[in-house]
mmCIF file of C-alpha atoms in Angstrom:
data_model
loop_
_atom_site.group_PDB
_atom_site.id
_atom_site.type_symbol
_atom_site.label_atom_id
_atom_site.label_comp_id
_atom_site.label_asym_id
_atom_site.label_seq_id
_atom_site.Cartn_x
_atom_site.Cartn_y
_atom_site.Cartn_z
ATOM 1 C CA MET A 1 0.000 0.000 0.000
ATOM 2 C CA PRO A 2 1.275 3.538 -0.670
ATOM 3 C CA PHE A 3 2.558 5.597 2.258
ATOM 4 C CA ALA A 4 1.565 9.261 2.537
ATOM 5 C CA THR A 5 4.460 11.050 4.254
ATOM 6 C CA SER A 6 6.215 14.402 4.352
ATOM 7 C CA VAL A 7 8.625 13.080 1.705
ATOM 8 C CA THR A 8 5.977 11.811 -0.710
ATOM 9 C CA ARG A 9 4.218 15.174 -0.426
ATOM 10 C CA ALA A 10 7.408 17.222 -0.845
ATOM 11 C CA LEU A 11 8.620 15.250 -3.864
ATOM 12 C CA GLY A 12 5.283 14.251 -5.386
ATOM 13 C CA LEU A 13 5.942 10.508 -5.025
ATOM 14 C CA GLU A 14 3.808 7.420 -4.667
ATOM 15 C CA HIS A 15 6.373 5.763 -2.396
ATOM 16 C CA PRO A 16 8.842 7.390 0.064
ATOM 17 C CA ILE A 17 11.893 5.812 -1.573
ATOM 18 C CA VAL A 18 14.750 7.738 -3.175
ATOM 19 C CA LEU A 19 17.658 6.189 -5.042
ATOM 20 C CA ALA A 20 21.035 7.192 -3.605
ATOM 21 C CA PRO A 21 23.118 8.918 -6.311
ATOM 22 C CA MET A 22 25.914 6.358 -6.270
ATOM 23 C CA GLY A 23 28.776 7.730 -8.343
ATOM 24 C CA ALA A 24 29.090 6.083 -11.772
ATOM 25 C CA ALA A 25 26.697 3.297 -10.706
ATOM 26 C CA ALA A 26 23.365 5.129 -10.525
ATOM 27 C CA GLY A 27 22.991 5.966 -14.184
ATOM 28 C CA GLY A 28 19.987 7.186 -16.103
ATOM 29 C CA ALA A 29 18.380 3.786 -16.622
ATOM 30 C CA LEU A 30 18.447 2.952 -12.908
ATOM 31 C CA ALA A 31 17.196 6.401 -11.906
ATOM 32 C CA ALA A 32 14.354 6.175 -14.428
ATOM 33 C CA ALA A 33 13.395 2.697 -13.196
ATOM 34 C CA VAL A 34 13.101 3.852 -9.581
ATOM 35 C CA THR A 35 11.043 6.862 -10.640
ATOM 36 C CA GLY A 36 8.847 4.691 -12.826
ATOM 37 C CA ALA A 37 8.149 2.435 -9.847
ATOM 38 C CA GLY A 38 6.846 5.344 -7.777
ATOM 39 C CA GLY A 39 10.003 6.569 -6.045
ATOM 40 C CA LEU A 40 12.562 9.142 -7.161
ATOM 41 C CA GLY A 41 15.737 8.232 -9.008
ATOM 42 C CA LEU A 42 18.876 10.310 -8.585
ATOM 43 C CA ILE A 43 21.735 10.020 -11.075
ATOM 44 C CA GLY A 44 25.162 9.802 -9.420
ATOM 45 C CA CYS A 45 27.908 11.483 -11.424
ATOM 46 C CA GLY A 46 30.655 11.059 -8.820
ATOM 47 C CA TYR A 47 33.913 12.285 -10.364
ATOM 48 C CA LEU A 48 32.663 12.043 -13.939
ATOM 49 C CA GLY A 49 32.346 14.912 -16.376
ATOM 50 C CA ALA A 50 29.722 16.711 -18.407
ATOM 51 C CA ASP A 51 29.639 14.179 -21.257
ATOM 52 C CA TRP A 52 28.770 11.365 -18.845
ATOM 53 C CA ILE A 53 26.068 13.488 -17.218
ATOM 54 C CA HIS A 54 24.474 14.318 -20.574
ATOM 55 C CA GLY A 55 24.518 10.620 -21.468
ATOM 56 C CA ALA A 56 22.925 9.629 -18.163
ATOM 57 C CA PHE A 57 20.055 12.050 -18.623
ATOM 58 C CA ARG A 58 19.565 10.758 -22.168
ATOM 59 C CA ASP A 59 19.422 7.213 -20.780
ATOM 60 C CA ALA A 60 16.708 8.353 -18.354
ATOM 61 C CA GLY A 61 14.523 9.429 -21.272
ATOM 62 C CA ASN A 62 11.540 11.488 -20.205
ATOM 63 C CA ALA A 63 11.534 10.169 -16.641
ATOM 64 C CA ARG A 64 11.403 12.668 -13.804
ATOM 65 C CA VAL A 65 14.837 12.209 -12.234
ATOM 66 C CA GLY A 66 17.395 14.227 -10.321
ATOM 67 C CA ILE A 67 21.136 14.209 -9.743
ATOM 68 C CA GLY A 68 23.439 14.070 -6.742
ATOM 69 C CA TYR A 69 26.834 15.659 -6.195
ATOM 70 C CA ILE A 70 29.962 15.263 -4.090
ATOM 71 C CA THR A 71 29.873 18.916 -3.107
ATOM 72 C CA TRP A 72 33.574 19.478 -2.430
ATOM 73 C CA TRP A 73 34.366 17.941 -5.840
ATOM 74 C CA LEU A 74 31.684 20.072 -7.489
ATOM 75 C CA GLU A 75 33.478 23.174 -6.200
ATOM 76 C CA GLN A 76 36.449 22.156 -8.354
ATOM 77 C CA HIS A 77 34.333 20.965 -11.292
ATOM 78 C CA PRO A 78 31.360 23.330 -11.677
ATOM 79 C CA GLU A 79 30.824 22.055 -15.197
ATOM 80 C CA GLN A 80 28.976 19.131 -13.569
ATOM 81 C CA PHE A 81 26.378 21.565 -12.272
ATOM 82 C CA GLU A 82 26.042 23.413 -15.555
ATOM 83 C CA ALA A 83 25.615 20.166 -17.489
ATOM 84 C CA ALA A 84 22.759 18.974 -15.297
ATOM 85 C CA LEU A 85 20.938 22.307 -15.421
ATOM 86 C CA THR A 86 20.421 21.906 -19.163
ATOM 87 C CA HIS A 87 18.266 18.827 -18.421
ATOM 88 C CA LYS A 88 16.056 20.548 -15.814
ATOM 89 C CA PRO A 89 16.484 17.899 -13.078
ATOM 90 C CA ALA A 90 13.583 17.374 -10.713
ATOM 91 C CA ALA A 91 15.948 17.391 -7.740
ATOM 92 C CA MET A 92 19.553 18.120 -6.861
ATOM 93 C CA MET A 93 21.268 16.527 -3.886
ATOM 94 C CA PHE A 94 24.410 17.935 -2.269
ATOM 95 C CA SER A 95 26.616 15.845 0.016
ATOM 96 C CA PHE A 96 29.997 16.240 1.722
ATOM 97 C CA GLY A 97 30.485 19.982 1.610
ATOM 98 C CA ASP A 98 28.846 23.384 1.893
ATOM 99 C CA PRO A 99 25.723 23.483 -0.308
ATOM 100 C CA THR A 100 25.110 27.199 0.215
ATOM 101 C CA PRO A 101 26.616 28.474 -3.072
ATOM 102 C CA TRP A 102 24.616 26.006 -5.161
ATOM 103 C CA ILE A 103 21.150 26.096 -3.640
ATOM 104 C CA PRO A 104 19.836 29.379 -5.109
ATOM 105 C CA ARG A 105 20.557 28.401 -8.721
ATOM 106 C CA ALA A 106 19.248 24.878 -8.192
ATOM 107 C CA LYS A 107 15.962 26.246 -6.890
ATOM 108 C CA ALA A 108 15.785 28.888 -9.615
ATOM 109 C CA ALA A 109 16.030 26.050 -12.132
ATOM 110 C CA GLY A 110 13.023 24.352 -10.535
ATOM 111 C CA ALA A 111 14.916 21.603 -8.696
ATOM 112 C CA THR A 112 13.986 20.429 -5.219
ATOM 113 C CA VAL A 113 17.121 20.574 -3.049
ATOM 114 C CA LEU A 114 18.187 17.643 -0.883
ATOM 115 C CA CYS A 115 21.187 17.963 1.431
ATOM 116 C CA GLN A 116 22.807 14.860 2.885
ATOM 117 C CA VAL A 117 24.363 15.302 6.326
ATOM 118 C CA GLN A 118 26.162 13.185 8.891
ATOM 119 C CA SER A 119 25.642 15.305 12.018
ATOM 120 C CA VAL A 120 22.962 17.373 13.698
ATOM 121 C CA ALA A 121 25.071 20.519 13.314
ATOM 122 C CA ASP A 122 25.351 19.965 9.560
ATOM 123 C CA ALA A 123 21.606 19.311 9.369
ATOM 124 C CA ARG A 124 20.862 22.658 10.984
ATOM 125 C CA ALA A 125 23.338 24.382 8.662
ATOM 126 C CA ALA A 126 21.729 22.797 5.591
ATOM 127 C CA ALA A 127 18.291 23.889 6.771
ATOM 128 C CA ARG A 128 19.526 27.463 7.214
ATOM 129 C CA ALA A 129 21.051 27.331 3.715
ATOM 130 C CA GLY A 130 17.638 26.592 2.233
ATOM 131 C CA ALA A 131 17.465 22.817 1.777
ATOM 132 C CA ASP A 132 14.002 21.460 0.998
ATOM 133 C CA LEU A 133 14.753 18.017 2.417
ATOM 134 C CA ILE A 134 17.481 16.686 4.702
ATOM 135 C CA VAL A 135 19.059 13.246 4.285
ATOM 136 C CA ALA A 136 20.395 11.933 7.608
ATOM 137 C CA GLN A 137 23.124 9.455 6.668
ATOM 138 C CA GLY A 138 24.388 6.984 9.247
ATOM 139 C CA SER A 139 27.799 5.363 9.193
ATOM 140 C CA GLU A 140 26.287 2.019 8.147
ATOM 141 C CA ALA A 141 26.007 3.429 4.637
ATOM 142 C CA GLY A 142 28.129 2.138 1.807
ATOM 143 C CA GLY A 143 30.527 4.546 0.159
ATOM 144 C CA HIS A 144 31.480 7.771 1.864
ATOM 145 C CA GLY A 145 30.128 8.840 5.215
ATOM 146 C CA ALA A 146 31.143 9.763 8.723
ATOM 147 C CA ARG A 147 30.789 8.421 12.269
ATOM 148 C CA ARG A 148 27.255 8.555 13.685
ATOM 149 C CA GLY A 149 24.912 5.578 13.403
ATOM 150 C CA THR A 150 21.574 5.738 11.619
ATOM 151 C CA LEU A 151 19.416 4.744 14.597
ATOM 152 C CA GLY A 152 20.580 7.640 16.759
ATOM 153 C CA LEU A 153 21.152 10.234 14.049
ATOM 154 C CA VAL A 154 17.799 10.102 12.258
ATOM 155 C CA PRO A 155 15.472 11.080 15.142
ATOM 156 C CA ALA A 156 17.965 13.697 16.310
ATOM 157 C CA VAL A 157 17.948 15.300 12.861
ATOM 158 C CA VAL A 158 14.148 15.049 12.662
ATOM 159 C CA ASP A 159 13.889 16.966 15.940
ATOM 160 C CA ALA A 160 16.515 19.510 14.894
ATOM 161 C CA VAL A 161 15.140 20.536 11.493
ATOM 162 C CA GLY A 162 11.396 19.922 11.724
ATOM 163 C CA PRO A 163 9.123 20.551 9.938
ATOM 164 C CA LEU A 164 11.542 19.956 7.037
ATOM 165 C CA PRO A 165 11.120 16.421 5.671
ATOM 166 C CA VAL A 166 13.926 13.986 6.510
ATOM 167 C CA LEU A 167 15.107 10.918 4.615
ATOM 168 C CA ALA A 168 16.952 8.204 6.526
ATOM 169 C CA ALA A 169 20.027 6.632 4.925
ATOM 170 C CA GLY A 170 22.579 4.039 5.961
ATOM 171 C CA GLY A 171 22.117 0.275 6.203
ATOM 172 C CA ILE A 172 18.575 0.262 4.782
ATOM 173 C CA ALA A 173 18.150 -2.658 2.408
ATOM 174 C CA ASP A 174 14.655 -4.027 2.931
ATOM 175 C CA GLY A 175 11.177 -2.970 4.003
ATOM 176 C CA ARG A 176 11.955 -3.402 7.685
ATOM 177 C CA GLY A 177 14.458 -0.571 7.290
ATOM 178 C CA LEU A 178 11.831 1.617 5.644
ATOM 179 C CA ALA A 179 9.358 0.841 8.428
ATOM 180 C CA ALA A 180 11.961 1.625 11.083
ATOM 181 C CA ALA A 181 12.826 4.926 9.407
ATOM 182 C CA LEU A 182 9.163 5.971 9.407
ATOM 183 C CA LEU A 183 8.831 5.083 13.090
ATOM 184 C CA LEU A 184 11.933 7.183 13.835
ATOM 185 C CA GLY A 185 10.152 10.193 12.353
ATOM 186 C CA ALA A 186 11.700 10.222 8.892
ATOM 187 C CA GLY A 187 9.413 10.666 5.917
ATOM 188 C CA GLY A 188 11.214 8.102 3.784
ATOM 189 C CA VAL A 189 14.512 6.497 2.910
ATOM 190 C CA LEU A 190 17.486 7.015 0.614
ATOM 191 C CA VAL A 191 18.705 3.587 -0.523
ATOM 192 C CA GLY A 192 22.040 2.803 -2.153
ATOM 193 C CA THR A 193 23.621 -0.635 -1.807
ATOM 194 C CA ARG A 194 20.359 -2.541 -2.313
ATOM 195 C CA PHE A 195 19.945 -0.802 -5.701
ATOM 196 C CA LEU A 196 23.633 -1.317 -6.515
ATOM 197 C CA ALA A 197 22.663 -4.980 -6.858
ATOM 198 C CA SER A 198 19.881 -4.442 -9.383
ATOM 199 C CA ALA A 199 19.498 -5.197 -13.058
ATOM 200 C CA GLU A 200 19.811 -1.546 -14.132
ATOM 201 C CA SER A 201 22.784 -0.653 -11.930
ATOM 202 C CA LEU A 202 26.030 0.173 -13.724
ATOM 203 C CA ALA A 203 27.995 -1.892 -11.215
ATOM 204 C CA SER A 204 29.839 -4.766 -12.877
ATOM 205 C CA ALA A 205 28.493 -8.297 -12.868
ATOM 206 C CA GLY A 206 31.377 -9.227 -10.575
ATOM 207 C CA GLN A 207 30.494 -6.501 -8.089
ATOM 208 C CA LYS A 208 26.851 -7.569 -8.023
ATOM 209 C CA GLU A 209 27.922 -11.159 -7.440
ATOM 210 C CA LYS A 210 30.150 -10.043 -4.556
ATOM 211 C CA LEU A 211 27.281 -8.125 -2.952
ATOM 212 C CA ILE A 212 24.867 -11.034 -3.244
ATOM 213 C CA GLY A 213 27.224 -13.307 -1.325
ATOM 214 C CA ALA A 214 28.486 -10.808 1.246
ATOM 215 C CA SER A 215 27.873 -10.008 4.901
ATOM 216 C CA GLY A 216 27.932 -6.666 6.643
ATOM 217 C CA ASP A 217 30.614 -8.176 8.873
ATOM 218 C CA GLU A 218 32.822 -8.093 5.787
ATOM 219 C CA THR A 219 32.619 -4.315 5.285
ATOM 220 C CA ARG A 220 34.981 -1.679 6.650
ATOM 221 C CA ARG A 221 35.235 2.091 6.670
ATOM 222 C CA THR A 222 38.618 3.065 5.267
ATOM 223 C CA THR A 223 40.521 5.707 3.321
ATOM 224 C CA ILE A 224 42.886 3.424 1.408
ATOM 225 C CA PHE A 225 40.863 3.298 -1.822
ATOM 226 C CA ASP A 226 40.763 7.083 -2.009
ATOM 227 C CA ARG A 227 44.482 7.329 -1.251
ATOM 228 C CA VAL A 228 45.554 4.875 -3.935
ATOM 229 C CA ARG A 229 43.338 6.627 -6.489
ATOM 230 C CA GLY A 230 44.709 10.045 -5.532
ATOM 231 C CA ILE A 231 41.334 11.460 -4.465
ATOM 232 C CA ALA A 232 41.818 13.918 -1.600
ATOM 233 C CA TRP A 233 38.667 13.483 0.453
ATOM 234 C CA PRO A 234 38.222 15.688 3.539
ATOM 235 C CA SER A 235 39.598 13.834 6.550
ATOM 236 C CA ARG A 236 36.258 13.485 8.361
ATOM 237 C CA PHE A 237 34.889 11.176 5.653
ATOM 238 C CA THR A 238 35.792 7.542 5.105
ATOM 239 C CA GLY A 239 34.334 5.010 2.662
ATOM 240 C CA ARG A 240 32.642 1.722 3.545
ATOM 241 C CA ALA A 241 33.525 -1.100 1.157
ATOM 242 C CA LEU A 242 33.736 -4.876 1.119
ATOM 243 C CA VAL A 243 36.972 -6.147 2.640
ATOM 244 C CA ASN A 244 39.310 -7.682 0.055
ATOM 245 C CA ASP A 245 42.999 -8.500 -0.285
ATOM 246 C CA PHE A 246 43.853 -4.828 -0.823
ATOM 247 C CA THR A 247 42.075 -3.878 2.388
ATOM 248 C CA ARG A 248 43.816 -6.592 4.372
ATOM 249 C CA ARG A 249 47.181 -5.476 3.046
ATOM 250 C CA TRP A 250 46.880 -1.715 3.507
ATOM 251 C CA HIS A 251 44.162 -0.759 6.020
ATOM 252 C CA GLY A 252 45.975 0.467 9.108
ATOM 253 C CA ARG A 253 49.154 1.037 7.075
ATOM 254 C CA GLU A 254 48.026 4.232 5.356
ATOM 255 C CA ALA A 255 51.352 6.029 5.751
ATOM 256 C CA VAL A 256 53.162 3.109 4.113
ATOM 257 C CA LEU A 257 50.634 3.096 1.271
ATOM 258 C CA ASP A 258 51.122 6.839 0.761
ATOM 259 C CA ALA A 259 54.850 6.295 0.474
ATOM 260 C CA ALA A 260 54.323 3.500 -2.061
ATOM 261 C CA THR A 261 51.796 5.348 -4.231
ATOM 262 C CA ASP A 262 54.100 5.561 -7.269
ATOM 263 C CA SER A 263 54.110 1.792 -7.550
ATOM 264 C CA GLU A 264 50.740 0.932 -6.010
ATOM 265 C CA ALA A 265 48.563 3.409 -7.936
ATOM 266 C CA PRO A 266 49.346 1.942 -11.400
ATOM 267 C CA ARG A 267 48.912 -1.581 -10.061
ATOM 268 C CA TYR A 268 45.566 -0.695 -8.515
ATOM 269 C CA LYS A 269 44.392 1.042 -11.698
ATOM 270 C CA ALA A 270 45.290 -1.970 -13.831
ATOM 271 C CA SER A 271 43.525 -4.332 -11.425
ATOM 272 C CA SER A 272 40.432 -2.163 -11.416
ATOM 273 C CA GLU A 273 40.308 -2.016 -15.213
ATOM 274 C CA ALA A 274 40.696 -5.801 -15.328
ATOM 275 C CA GLY A 275 37.805 -6.299 -12.891
ATOM 276 C CA ASP A 276 40.040 -7.831 -10.215
ATOM 277 C CA LEU A 277 37.845 -7.380 -7.146
ATOM 278 C CA ASP A 278 40.464 -8.901 -4.857
ATOM 279 C CA THR A 279 42.165 -5.524 -5.353
ATOM 280 C CA ALA A 280 39.558 -3.090 -6.705
ATOM 281 C CA LEU A 281 36.865 -1.792 -4.411
ATOM 282 C CA THR A 282 33.205 -2.665 -4.137
ATOM 283 C CA TRP A 283 31.343 -0.076 -2.084
ATOM 284 C CA SER A 284 28.854 -1.671 0.295
ATOM 285 C CA GLY A 285 26.729 -0.749 3.283
ATOM 286 C CA GLU A 286 26.198 -2.933 6.323
ATOM 287 C CA GLY A 287 22.756 -3.921 5.051
ATOM 288 C CA VAL A 288 24.390 -6.126 2.421
ATOM 289 C CA ASP A 289 23.405 -9.244 4.440
ATOM 290 C CA LEU A 290 19.871 -8.683 3.152
ATOM 291 C CA ILE A 291 20.876 -8.783 -0.521
ATOM 292 C CA ARG A 292 20.504 -12.179 -2.121
ATOM 293 C CA ASP A 293 19.585 -11.328 -5.707
ATOM 294 C CA ALA A 294 19.832 -8.568 -8.319
ATOM 295 C CA PRO A 295 16.329 -8.088 -9.753
ATOM 296 C CA ALA A 296 14.908 -5.136 -11.632
ATOM 297 C CA ALA A 297 14.761 -1.911 -9.637
ATOM 298 C CA ALA A 298 10.969 -1.762 -9.933
ATOM 299 C CA GLU A 299 10.723 -5.104 -8.159
ATOM 300 C CA LEU A 300 12.950 -3.799 -5.374
ATOM 301 C CA VAL A 301 10.748 -0.734 -4.861
ATOM 302 C CA ALA A 302 7.673 -2.963 -4.708
ATOM 303 C CA ARG A 303 9.378 -5.270 -2.192
ATOM 304 C CA LEU A 304 10.413 -2.390 0.046
ATOM 305 C CA VAL A 305 6.858 -1.100 0.185
ATOM 306 C CA ARG A 306 5.299 -4.533 0.661
ATOM 307 C CA GLU A 307 7.748 -5.514 3.412
ATOM 308 C CA ALA A 308 7.388 -2.176 5.198
ATOM 309 C CA ASP A 309 3.619 -2.514 5.216
ATOM 310 C CA ALA A 310 3.931 -6.021 6.676
ATOM 311 C CA ALA A 311 6.427 -4.875 9.306
ATOM 312 C CA LEU A 312 4.257 -1.962 10.443
ATOM 313 C CA SER A 313 1.184 -4.198 10.552
ATOM 314 C CA ALA A 314 3.072 -6.739 12.659
ATOM 315 C CA ALA A 315 4.271 -4.005 15.001
ATOM 316 C CA ALA A 316 0.718 -2.854 15.551
ATOM 317 C CA THR A 317 -0.171 -6.287 16.954
ATOM 318 C CA LEU A 318 2.345 -5.837 19.770
ATOM 319 C CA ARG A 319 0.016 -3.466 21.592
ATOM 320 C CA PRO A 320 -1.906 -5.139 24.439
#
């Protein structure tokens, strides 16, 4: 059954489910599929340029989709912003940096503005900057994030920025997570890793296979993949990925890796291009235990809604 929440009203959705803009994995086809199923799809351009962005919007066709940015990277590559504006995105999401310079033009272009935060202080700052929705991201999330857990962060952000709608993110991979987010006061969820293992995702077949067989116990927050790729992330953010041979070799030995970059960076690049996932990274949240297949994104949206409805109905029976 559809849920009527602050998020569905703010974004004009049937279901309170938003696709996380996973860099280079959430392309136009995946975003369009999530939108077509009643949620909202966000394209994730990551570190990619204007040509990729134009192609992603073409792949989305006429679907109502948005785009998400790594905000500190966008500051160095404003062409990403300009490219998206030409496609009139339904929404723009800013994460990992100050959204203030970008919000006025995004709104002037007709986009709803989402700001992803990892602390209550950042949530308040994003609200003051003019965000339409706040995404409270817990450390269970795959990819980049910070330190606070989803369970404690979400209701704290809800209380801090109300009546702004809040999306919960981090470790949400089935309908029980959606139900929990609603009970915590959020109006919906932002989901990444579960959609990474979907038919339309641009993740490789090998990465999807890894996710299907993985456990959240096998994930770790680390900086080594950014270091070896020469991407200078702000120090407060780490990335959660599946543990592999590269992690076991270098996590905890970051200074040694930095000193060996001249030899390790080419080796890592070659391994990544060859699809060697014993070396190359696979981003993953802690909710990966719940992933056991890679169906179409529309089926995943339907499952999330169906399972959430069942979970909330079951919870109602606990009252005496």
